Amino acid sequence: EGDAGDLMDAGGQFATKGDERGRDATWGKKVLRWLSFHKNERFDLDTISRHLDARNAEERHAIVKALFKQVATGNLEKIENVRPPIYIYINKELDYVKWVDAPDDAVLDLKWPYGVEDDTHFGFEGAVQISPGDVIVVAGLSNVGKTAFALNFLLANMDNFPCTLMGNEITPSKFKYRVNQMGWANPLKEDGTPKFEVFHRHDDWKYAIRPENINIIDWLNLDGTSHPFFEIGAIIEGLQRPLTTGILMILIQKDANKELGMGSGFSEHLASLYLTMDFERLTVRKAKAWTGHNPNHEVYGFKLYNAGTLFGNIRKIKKCPKCYGTGKAKGGECDNCVGGWVDV
């Protein structure tokens, strides 16, 4: 018989408290090592037990004790109101901002899409300030000019910045046709190679980000299932993290009856510039940093020409004071506006 300090193990044999402490220490080290490779993740007991190949109740219990210690020391948070309970890794590493030695003027000298033929401009040009590491979000209805805006932005800046375009609907012939319509810019170097890189990307966008480039994602597609819409904030944060001297422009879809793109406010929080596009209308939803005049909430009308590649007739517009932006009046259409909007 064992004494009062002995415990029965899984095989019916007596194990001393010393054996138990040794087992706990061994599994405690395994848990710590596993956690070091799974920072910023959520997991449950089954997940970590499966990864560590815990084969019986005693080994799972040792893992539970190790996790309890990490919760007690503040390295993990245990969420009890879900089944199964979830553990959240608490990242205590501090990424200090070295602001003293930073450049005094870190604003990038970017060029923006404009009306090449009639020299009309969106009002945020010369006003919006974009710095290294910033995110630009363009949310719009399908087929209203998001890609045109992105391509104009790409070609306007390709001579001054390294540029990368990644998309899920790019085909070689169609892309070549669209670029060839933009005769105001030469997309090729003297040796005949393009001044920017283009490649397909449907998922895992963060692994394709070029830290020093202007990165354009056309478009970020969340299906609502494997990628729920509310996750867009965390996705944008992951895309922004690798940036050093570069920036990121993301195109997302928007419903006609909503002000923001998919993910609603989660898509806006990290954006330094948030633009929305409806049919022949662009709104500066958010400009975090600006100079000269405040472009926030300005609305611009525009036309697209040349197979949807050329902007023109850009002008500031406002909601019609007669129909209050509805476009409707007694008896039919408002006779004072087009679609509820009038030129300023």
GROMACS .gro file of C-alpha atoms in nm:
model
  344
    1GLU     CA    1   0.000   0.000   0.000
    2GLY     CA    2   0.112   0.353  -0.059
    3ASP     CA    3   0.128   0.612   0.213
    4ALA     CA    4  -0.099   0.917   0.242
    5GLY     CA    5   0.132   1.116   0.014
    6ASP     CA    6   0.097   0.876  -0.277
    7LEU     CA    7  -0.140   0.916  -0.576
    8MET     CA    8  -0.277   0.647  -0.806
    9ASP     CA    9  -0.159   0.695  -1.167
   10ALA     CA   10  -0.352   0.603  -1.486
   11GLY     CA   11  -0.218   0.246  -1.490
   12GLY     CA   12  -0.332   0.168  -1.137
   13GLN     CA   13   0.017   0.215  -0.995
   14PHE     CA   14   0.103   0.442  -0.706
   15ALA     CA   15   0.282   0.764  -0.798
   16THR     CA   16   0.443   0.982  -0.533
   17LYS     CA   17   0.394   1.354  -0.504
   18GLY     CA   18   0.750   1.387  -0.626
   19ASP     CA   19   0.655   1.208  -0.948
   20GLU     CA   20   0.357   1.440  -0.987
   21ARG     CA   21   0.574   1.748  -0.939
   22GLY     CA   22   0.820   1.618  -1.196
   23ARG     CA   23   0.541   1.558  -1.446
   24ASP     CA   24   0.396   1.904  -1.381
   25ALA     CA   25   0.736   2.064  -1.433
   26THR     CA   26   0.788   1.877  -1.761
   27TRP     CA   27   0.447   1.973  -1.899
   28GLY     CA   28   0.487   2.326  -1.766
   29LYS     CA   29   0.798   2.367  -1.984
   30LYS     CA   30   0.612   2.222  -2.284
   31VAL     CA   31   0.325   2.467  -2.232
   32LEU     CA   32   0.562   2.765  -2.207
   33ARG     CA   33   0.738   2.663  -2.526
   34TRP     CA   34   0.406   2.618  -2.706
   35LEU     CA   35   0.287   2.959  -2.592
   36SER     CA   36   0.606   3.123  -2.722
   37PHE     CA   37   0.505   3.017  -3.074
   38HIS     CA   38   0.139   3.113  -3.037
   39LYS     CA   39   0.146   3.471  -2.921
   40ASN     CA   40  -0.163   3.686  -2.987
   41GLU     CA   41  -0.375   3.374  -3.038
   42ARG     CA   42  -0.693   3.236  -2.881
   43PHE     CA   43  -0.713   2.867  -2.797
   44ASP     CA   44  -0.895   2.615  -2.581
   45LEU     CA   45  -0.772   2.320  -2.375
   46ASP     CA   46  -0.843   2.068  -2.650
   47THR     CA   47  -0.631   2.263  -2.898
   48ILE     CA   48  -0.318   2.289  -2.685
   49SER     CA   49  -0.359   1.930  -2.558
   50ARG     CA   50  -0.381   1.802  -2.915
   51HIS     CA   51  -0.079   2.005  -3.025
   52LEU     CA   52   0.126   1.879  -2.731
   53ASP     CA   53   0.008   1.520  -2.780
   54ALA     CA   54  -0.132   1.483  -2.429
   55ARG     CA   55  -0.248   1.121  -2.420
   56ASN     CA   56  -0.426   1.078  -2.088
   57ALA     CA   57  -0.613   1.261  -1.815
   58GLU     CA   58  -0.301   1.314  -1.601
   59GLU     CA   59  -0.116   1.487  -1.885
   60ARG     CA   60  -0.418   1.709  -1.965
   61HIS     CA   61  -0.446   1.790  -1.594
   62ALA     CA   62  -0.079   1.892  -1.591
   63ILE     CA   63  -0.151   2.124  -1.886
   64VAL     CA   64  -0.449   2.271  -1.699
   65LYS     CA   65  -0.226   2.343  -1.398
   66ALA     CA   66   0.037   2.506  -1.620
   67LEU     CA   67  -0.229   2.723  -1.785
   68PHE     CA   68  -0.368   2.816  -1.443
   69LYS     CA   69  -0.023   2.941  -1.340
   70GLN     CA   70  -0.004   3.155  -1.655
   71VAL     CA   71  -0.348   3.301  -1.582
   72ALA     CA   72  -0.246   3.372  -1.221
   73THR     CA   73   0.071   3.554  -1.333
   74GLY     CA   74  -0.122   3.759  -1.591
   75ASN     CA   75   0.025   3.601  -1.903
   76LEU     CA   76  -0.307   3.448  -2.007
   77GLU     CA   77  -0.669   3.552  -1.974
   78LYS     CA   78  -0.931   3.279  -1.938
   79ILE     CA   79  -1.276   3.353  -2.082
   80GLU     CA   80  -1.522   3.146  -1.879
   81ASN     CA   81  -1.855   3.250  -2.033
   82VAL     CA   82  -1.807   3.044  -2.350
   83ARG     CA   83  -1.796   2.669  -2.401
   84PRO     CA   84  -1.533   2.545  -2.411
   85PRO     CA   85  -1.350   2.817  -2.214
   86ILE     CA   86  -1.103   3.017  -2.422
   87TYR     CA   87  -0.753   3.128  -2.327
   88ILE     CA   88  -0.616   3.453  -2.468
   89TYR     CA   89  -0.244   3.523  -2.477
   90ILE     CA   90  -0.159   3.863  -2.327
   91ASN     CA   91   0.127   4.021  -2.516
   92LYS     CA   92   0.328   4.228  -2.267
   93GLU     CA   93   0.608   4.311  -2.508
   94LEU     CA   94   0.647   4.687  -2.548
   95ASP     CA   95   0.725   4.825  -2.892
   96TYR     CA   96   0.868   5.163  -2.799
   97VAL     CA   97   0.811   5.456  -3.036
   98LYS     CA   98   1.148   5.615  -3.115
   99TRP     CA   99   1.004   5.957  -3.183
  100VAL     CA  100   1.302   6.174  -3.083
  101ASP     CA  101   1.513   6.067  -3.382
  102ALA     CA  102   1.222   6.053  -3.627
  103PRO     CA  103   1.222   6.292  -3.927
  104ASP     CA  104   1.049   6.622  -3.860
  105ASP     CA  105   0.850   6.599  -4.185
  106ALA     CA  106   0.738   6.245  -4.261
  107VAL     CA  107   0.452   6.337  -4.497
  108LEU     CA  108   0.477   6.163  -4.834
  109ASP     CA  109   0.460   6.371  -5.151
  110LEU     CA  110   0.185   6.168  -5.313
  111LYS     CA  111  -0.007   6.248  -5.631
  112TRP     CA  112  -0.380   6.183  -5.648
  113PRO     CA  113  -0.620   6.095  -5.931
  114TYR     CA  114  -0.753   6.401  -6.111
  115GLY     CA  115  -0.916   6.506  -6.439
  116VAL     CA  116  -0.621   6.485  -6.678
  117GLU     CA  117  -0.801   6.641  -6.976
  118ASP     CA  118  -0.998   6.916  -6.799
  119ASP     CA  119  -0.762   6.970  -6.500
  120THR     CA  120  -1.034   6.922  -6.240
  121HIS     CA  121  -0.933   6.796  -5.895
  122PHE     CA  122  -1.065   6.631  -5.583
  123GLY     CA  123  -1.028   6.872  -5.293
  124PHE     CA  124  -0.820   6.645  -5.074
  125GLU     CA  125  -0.521   6.689  -5.305
  126GLY     CA  126  -0.279   6.924  -5.129
  127ALA     CA  127  -0.481   6.894  -4.810
  128VAL     CA  128  -0.471   6.528  -4.700
  129GLN     CA  129  -0.144   6.425  -4.535
  130ILE     CA  130  -0.031   6.065  -4.563
  131SER     CA  131   0.276   5.942  -4.373
  132PRO     CA  132   0.475   5.616  -4.386
  133GLY     CA  133   0.274   5.330  -4.240
  134ASP     CA  134  -0.065   5.488  -4.311
  135VAL     CA  135  -0.368   5.307  -4.450
  136ILE     CA  136  -0.606   5.441  -4.714
  137VAL     CA  137  -0.945   5.271  -4.752
  138VAL     CA  138  -1.162   5.321  -5.060
  139ALA     CA  139  -1.509   5.172  -5.003
  140GLY     CA  140  -1.751   5.172  -5.292
  141LEU     CA  141  -2.036   5.013  -5.475
  142SER     CA  142  -1.952   4.757  -5.740
  143ASN     CA  143  -1.846   4.909  -6.072
  144VAL     CA  144  -1.845   5.277  -5.971
  145GLY     CA  145  -1.475   5.353  -6.017
  146LYS     CA  146  -1.279   5.201  -5.727
  147THR     CA  147  -1.036   5.024  -5.960
  148ALA     CA  148  -1.009   5.335  -6.176
  149PHE     CA  149  -0.915   5.535  -5.867
  150ALA     CA  150  -0.656   5.275  -5.765
  151LEU     CA  151  -0.499   5.255  -6.113
  152ASN     CA  152  -0.484   5.634  -6.146
  153PHE     CA  153  -0.320   5.652  -5.803
  154LEU     CA  154  -0.074   5.378  -5.902
  155LEU     CA  155   0.032   5.538  -6.230
  156ALA     CA  156   0.051   5.885  -6.076
  157ASN     CA  157   0.306   5.767  -5.816
  158MET     CA  158   0.499   5.486  -5.992
  159ASP     CA  159   0.786   5.716  -6.096
  160ASN     CA  160   0.851   5.834  -5.739
  161PHE     CA  161   0.770   5.530  -5.523
  162PRO     CA  162   0.805   5.152  -5.556
  163CYS     CA  163   0.452   5.026  -5.614
  164THR     CA  164   0.275   4.692  -5.578
  165LEU     CA  165  -0.075   4.603  -5.694
  166MET     CA  166  -0.238   4.278  -5.586
  167GLY     CA  167  -0.589   4.172  -5.681
  168ASN     CA  168  -0.832   3.887  -5.712
  169GLU     CA  169  -0.984   3.980  -6.049
  170ILE     CA  170  -0.676   4.074  -6.253
  171THR     CA  171  -0.635   3.907  -6.592
  172PRO     CA  172  -0.335   3.991  -6.813
  173SER     CA  173  -0.524   4.103  -7.124
  174LYS     CA  174  -0.787   4.310  -6.944
  175PHE     CA  175  -0.526   4.475  -6.724
  176LYS     CA  176  -0.311   4.559  -7.028
  177TYR     CA  177  -0.612   4.706  -7.205
  178ARG     CA  178  -0.700   4.929  -6.911
  179VAL     CA  179  -0.344   5.052  -6.866
  180ASN     CA  180  -0.314   5.122  -7.239
  181GLN     CA  181  -0.622   5.344  -7.217
  182MET     CA  182  -0.433   5.564  -6.973
  183GLY     CA  183  -0.215   5.727  -7.234
  184TRP     CA  184  -0.119   6.015  -7.008
  185ALA     CA  185   0.133   5.791  -6.824
  186ASN     CA  186   0.405   5.557  -6.947
  187PRO     CA  187   0.395   5.239  -6.734
  188LEU     CA  188   0.720   5.094  -6.878
  189LYS     CA  189   1.088   5.155  -6.809
  190GLU     CA  190   1.339   5.206  -7.088
  191ASP     CA  191   1.412   4.833  -7.094
  192GLY     CA  192   1.043   4.754  -7.150
  193THR     CA  193   0.972   4.619  -6.801
  194PRO     CA  194   0.687   4.764  -6.593
  195LYS     CA  195   0.751   5.033  -6.333
  196PHE     CA  196   0.538   4.846  -6.078
  197GLU     CA  197   0.461   4.486  -5.988
  198VAL     CA  198   0.123   4.318  -6.024
  199PHE     CA  199   0.018   3.978  -5.895
  200HIS     CA  200  -0.288   3.774  -5.799
  201ARG     CA  201  -0.386   3.748  -5.433
  202HIS     CA  202  -0.711   3.608  -5.295
  203ASP     CA  203  -0.622   3.563  -4.926
  204ASP     CA  204  -0.339   3.592  -4.672
  205TRP     CA  205  -0.268   3.942  -4.800
  206LYS     CA  206  -0.038   4.029  -4.510
  207TYR     CA  207   0.229   3.787  -4.635
  208ALA     CA  208   0.250   3.978  -4.964
  209ILE     CA  209   0.287   4.330  -4.822
  210ARG     CA  210   0.603   4.511  -4.934
  211PRO     CA  211   0.711   4.716  -4.628
  212GLU     CA  212   0.867   4.999  -4.832
  213ASN     CA  213   0.614   5.014  -5.118
  214ILE     CA  214   0.284   5.172  -5.201
  215ASN     CA  215   0.071   4.857  -5.163
  216ILE     CA  216  -0.270   4.846  -5.331
  217ILE     CA  217  -0.517   4.563  -5.267
  218ASP     CA  218  -0.794   4.553  -5.528
  219TRP     CA  219  -1.004   4.429  -5.362
  220LEU     CA  220  -1.015   4.283  -5.011
  221ASN     CA  221  -1.289   4.022  -5.027
  222LEU     CA  222  -1.443   3.887  -4.705
  223ASP     CA  223  -1.707   3.618  -4.754
  224GLY     CA  224  -1.870   3.664  -4.413
  225THR     CA  225  -1.810   3.300  -4.320
  226SER     CA  226  -1.444   3.200  -4.315
  227HIS     CA  227  -1.369   3.572  -4.285
  228PRO     CA  228  -1.654   3.742  -4.091
  229PHE     CA  229  -1.701   4.108  -4.178
  230PHE     CA  230  -1.627   4.224  -3.822
  231GLU     CA  231  -1.274   4.083  -3.855
  232ILE     CA  232  -1.178   4.348  -4.110
  233GLY     CA  233  -1.030   4.572  -3.840
  234ALA     CA  234  -0.794   4.298  -3.724
  235ILE     CA  235  -0.713   4.214  -4.087
  236ILE     CA  236  -0.624   4.576  -4.165
  237GLU     CA  237  -0.410   4.590  -3.850
  238GLY     CA  238  -0.222   4.279  -3.966
  239LEU     CA  239  -0.169   4.433  -4.311
  240GLN     CA  240  -0.045   4.759  -4.162
  241ARG     CA  241   0.200   4.601  -3.919
  242PRO     CA  242   0.476   4.511  -4.173
  243LEU     CA  243   0.485   4.864  -4.321
  244THR     CA  244   0.798   5.072  -4.267
  245THR     CA  245   0.833   5.354  -4.521
  246GLY     CA  246   0.546   5.222  -4.731
  247ILE     CA  247   0.169   5.273  -4.720
  248LEU     CA  248  -0.137   5.065  -4.798
  249MET     CA  249  -0.447   5.134  -5.007
  250ILE     CA  250  -0.732   4.884  -4.964
  251LEU     CA  251  -1.042   4.867  -5.181
  252ILE     CA  252  -1.355   4.717  -5.025
  253GLN     CA  253  -1.718   4.680  -5.128
  254LYS     CA  254  -2.003   4.895  -4.997
  255ASP     CA  255  -2.381   4.857  -5.004
  256ALA     CA  256  -2.583   5.133  -5.167
  257ASN     CA  257  -2.785   5.203  -4.852
  258LYS     CA  258  -2.486   5.219  -4.617
  259GLU     CA  259  -2.238   5.497  -4.551
  260LEU     CA  260  -1.939   5.269  -4.480
  261GLY     CA  261  -1.795   4.964  -4.650
  262MET     CA  262  -1.819   4.605  -4.528
  263GLY     CA  263  -1.731   4.573  -4.163
  264SER     CA  264  -1.883   4.917  -4.099
  265GLY     CA  265  -1.685   5.109  -3.834
  266PHE     CA  266  -1.427   4.831  -3.805
  267SER     CA  267  -1.314   4.915  -4.160
  268GLU     CA  268  -1.267   5.282  -4.071
  269HIS     CA  269  -1.088   5.281  -3.736
  270LEU     CA  270  -0.729   5.238  -3.861
  271ALA     CA  271  -0.765   5.436  -4.183
  272SER     CA  272  -0.580   5.766  -4.212
  273LEU     CA  273  -0.791   5.841  -4.518
  274TYR     CA  274  -1.133   5.681  -4.578
  275LEU     CA  275  -1.309   5.752  -4.907
  276THR     CA  276  -1.647   5.623  -5.017
  277MET     CA  277  -1.756   5.596  -5.378
  278ASP     CA  278  -2.112   5.583  -5.506
  279PHE     CA  279  -2.226   5.631  -5.866
  280GLU     CA  280  -2.040   5.941  -5.992
  281ARG     CA  281  -1.987   6.058  -5.634
  282LEU     CA  282  -1.687   6.047  -5.397
  283THR     CA  283  -1.706   6.137  -5.027
  284VAL     CA  284  -1.416   6.214  -4.796
  285ARG     CA  285  -1.549   6.023  -4.500
  286LYS     CA  286  -1.235   6.064  -4.288
  287ALA     CA  287  -0.908   6.251  -4.331
  288LYS     CA  288  -0.712   6.208  -4.009
  289ALA     CA  289  -0.431   6.453  -4.092
  290TRP     CA  290  -0.475   6.754  -4.317
  291THR     CA  291  -0.335   7.099  -4.387
  292GLY     CA  292  -0.464   7.410  -4.559
  293HIS     CA  293  -0.834   7.329  -4.551
  294ASN     CA  294  -1.029   7.054  -4.379
  295PRO     CA  295  -1.152   6.806  -4.644
  296ASN     CA  296  -1.354   6.591  -4.404
  297HIS     CA  297  -1.708   6.519  -4.526
  298GLU     CA  298  -1.658   6.699  -4.857
  299VAL     CA  299  -1.843   6.539  -5.148
  300TYR     CA  300  -1.733   6.545  -5.512
  301GLY     CA  301  -1.913   6.460  -5.831
  302PHE     CA  302  -1.717   6.316  -6.124
  303LYS     CA  303  -1.744   6.144  -6.461
  304LEU     CA  304  -1.548   5.846  -6.592
  305TYR     CA  305  -1.430   5.826  -6.951
  306ASN     CA  306  -1.208   5.602  -7.164
  307ALA     CA  307  -1.353   5.264  -7.066
  308GLY     CA  308  -1.367   5.373  -6.702
  309THR     CA  309  -1.002   5.478  -6.673
  310LEU     CA  310  -1.011   5.857  -6.697
  311PHE     CA  311  -1.163   6.095  -6.442
  312GLY     CA  312  -1.315   6.425  -6.546
  313ASN     CA  313  -1.568   6.694  -6.454
  314ILE     CA  314  -1.466   6.671  -6.090
  315ARG     CA  315  -1.645   6.932  -5.880
  316LYS     CA  316  -1.772   6.981  -5.529
  317ILE     CA  317  -2.138   6.892  -5.480
  318LYS     CA  318  -2.394   6.902  -5.199
  319LYS     CA  319  -2.737   6.762  -5.126
  320CYS     CA  320  -3.017   6.940  -5.308
  321PRO     CA  321  -3.181   7.197  -5.076
  322LYS     CA  322  -3.516   7.147  -5.250
  323CYS     CA  323  -3.557   6.770  -5.213
  324TYR     CA  324  -3.306   6.725  -4.926
  325GLY     CA  325  -3.103   6.479  -5.129
  326THR     CA  326  -3.386   6.240  -5.212
  327GLY     CA  327  -3.404   6.329  -5.582
  328LYS     CA  328  -3.781   6.314  -5.556
  329ALA     CA  329  -4.052   6.579  -5.556
  330LYS     CA  330  -4.427   6.582  -5.575
  331GLY     CA  331  -4.526   6.425  -5.901
  332GLY     CA  332  -4.191   6.264  -5.979
  333GLU     CA  333  -3.826   6.363  -6.010
  334CYS     CA  334  -3.688   6.678  -5.849
  335ASP     CA  335  -3.643   6.949  -6.114
  336ASN     CA  336  -3.359   7.116  -5.921
  337CYS     CA  337  -3.100   6.836  -5.913
  338VAL     CA  338  -2.972   6.510  -6.053
  339GLY     CA  339  -3.015   6.220  -5.812
  340GLY     CA  340  -3.046   6.449  -5.510
  341TRP     CA  341  -2.721   6.640  -5.560
  342VAL     CA  342  -2.633   6.984  -5.697
  343ASP     CA  343  -2.302   7.159  -5.772
  344VAL     CA  344  -2.169   7.384  -5.498
   0.00000   0.00000   0.00000
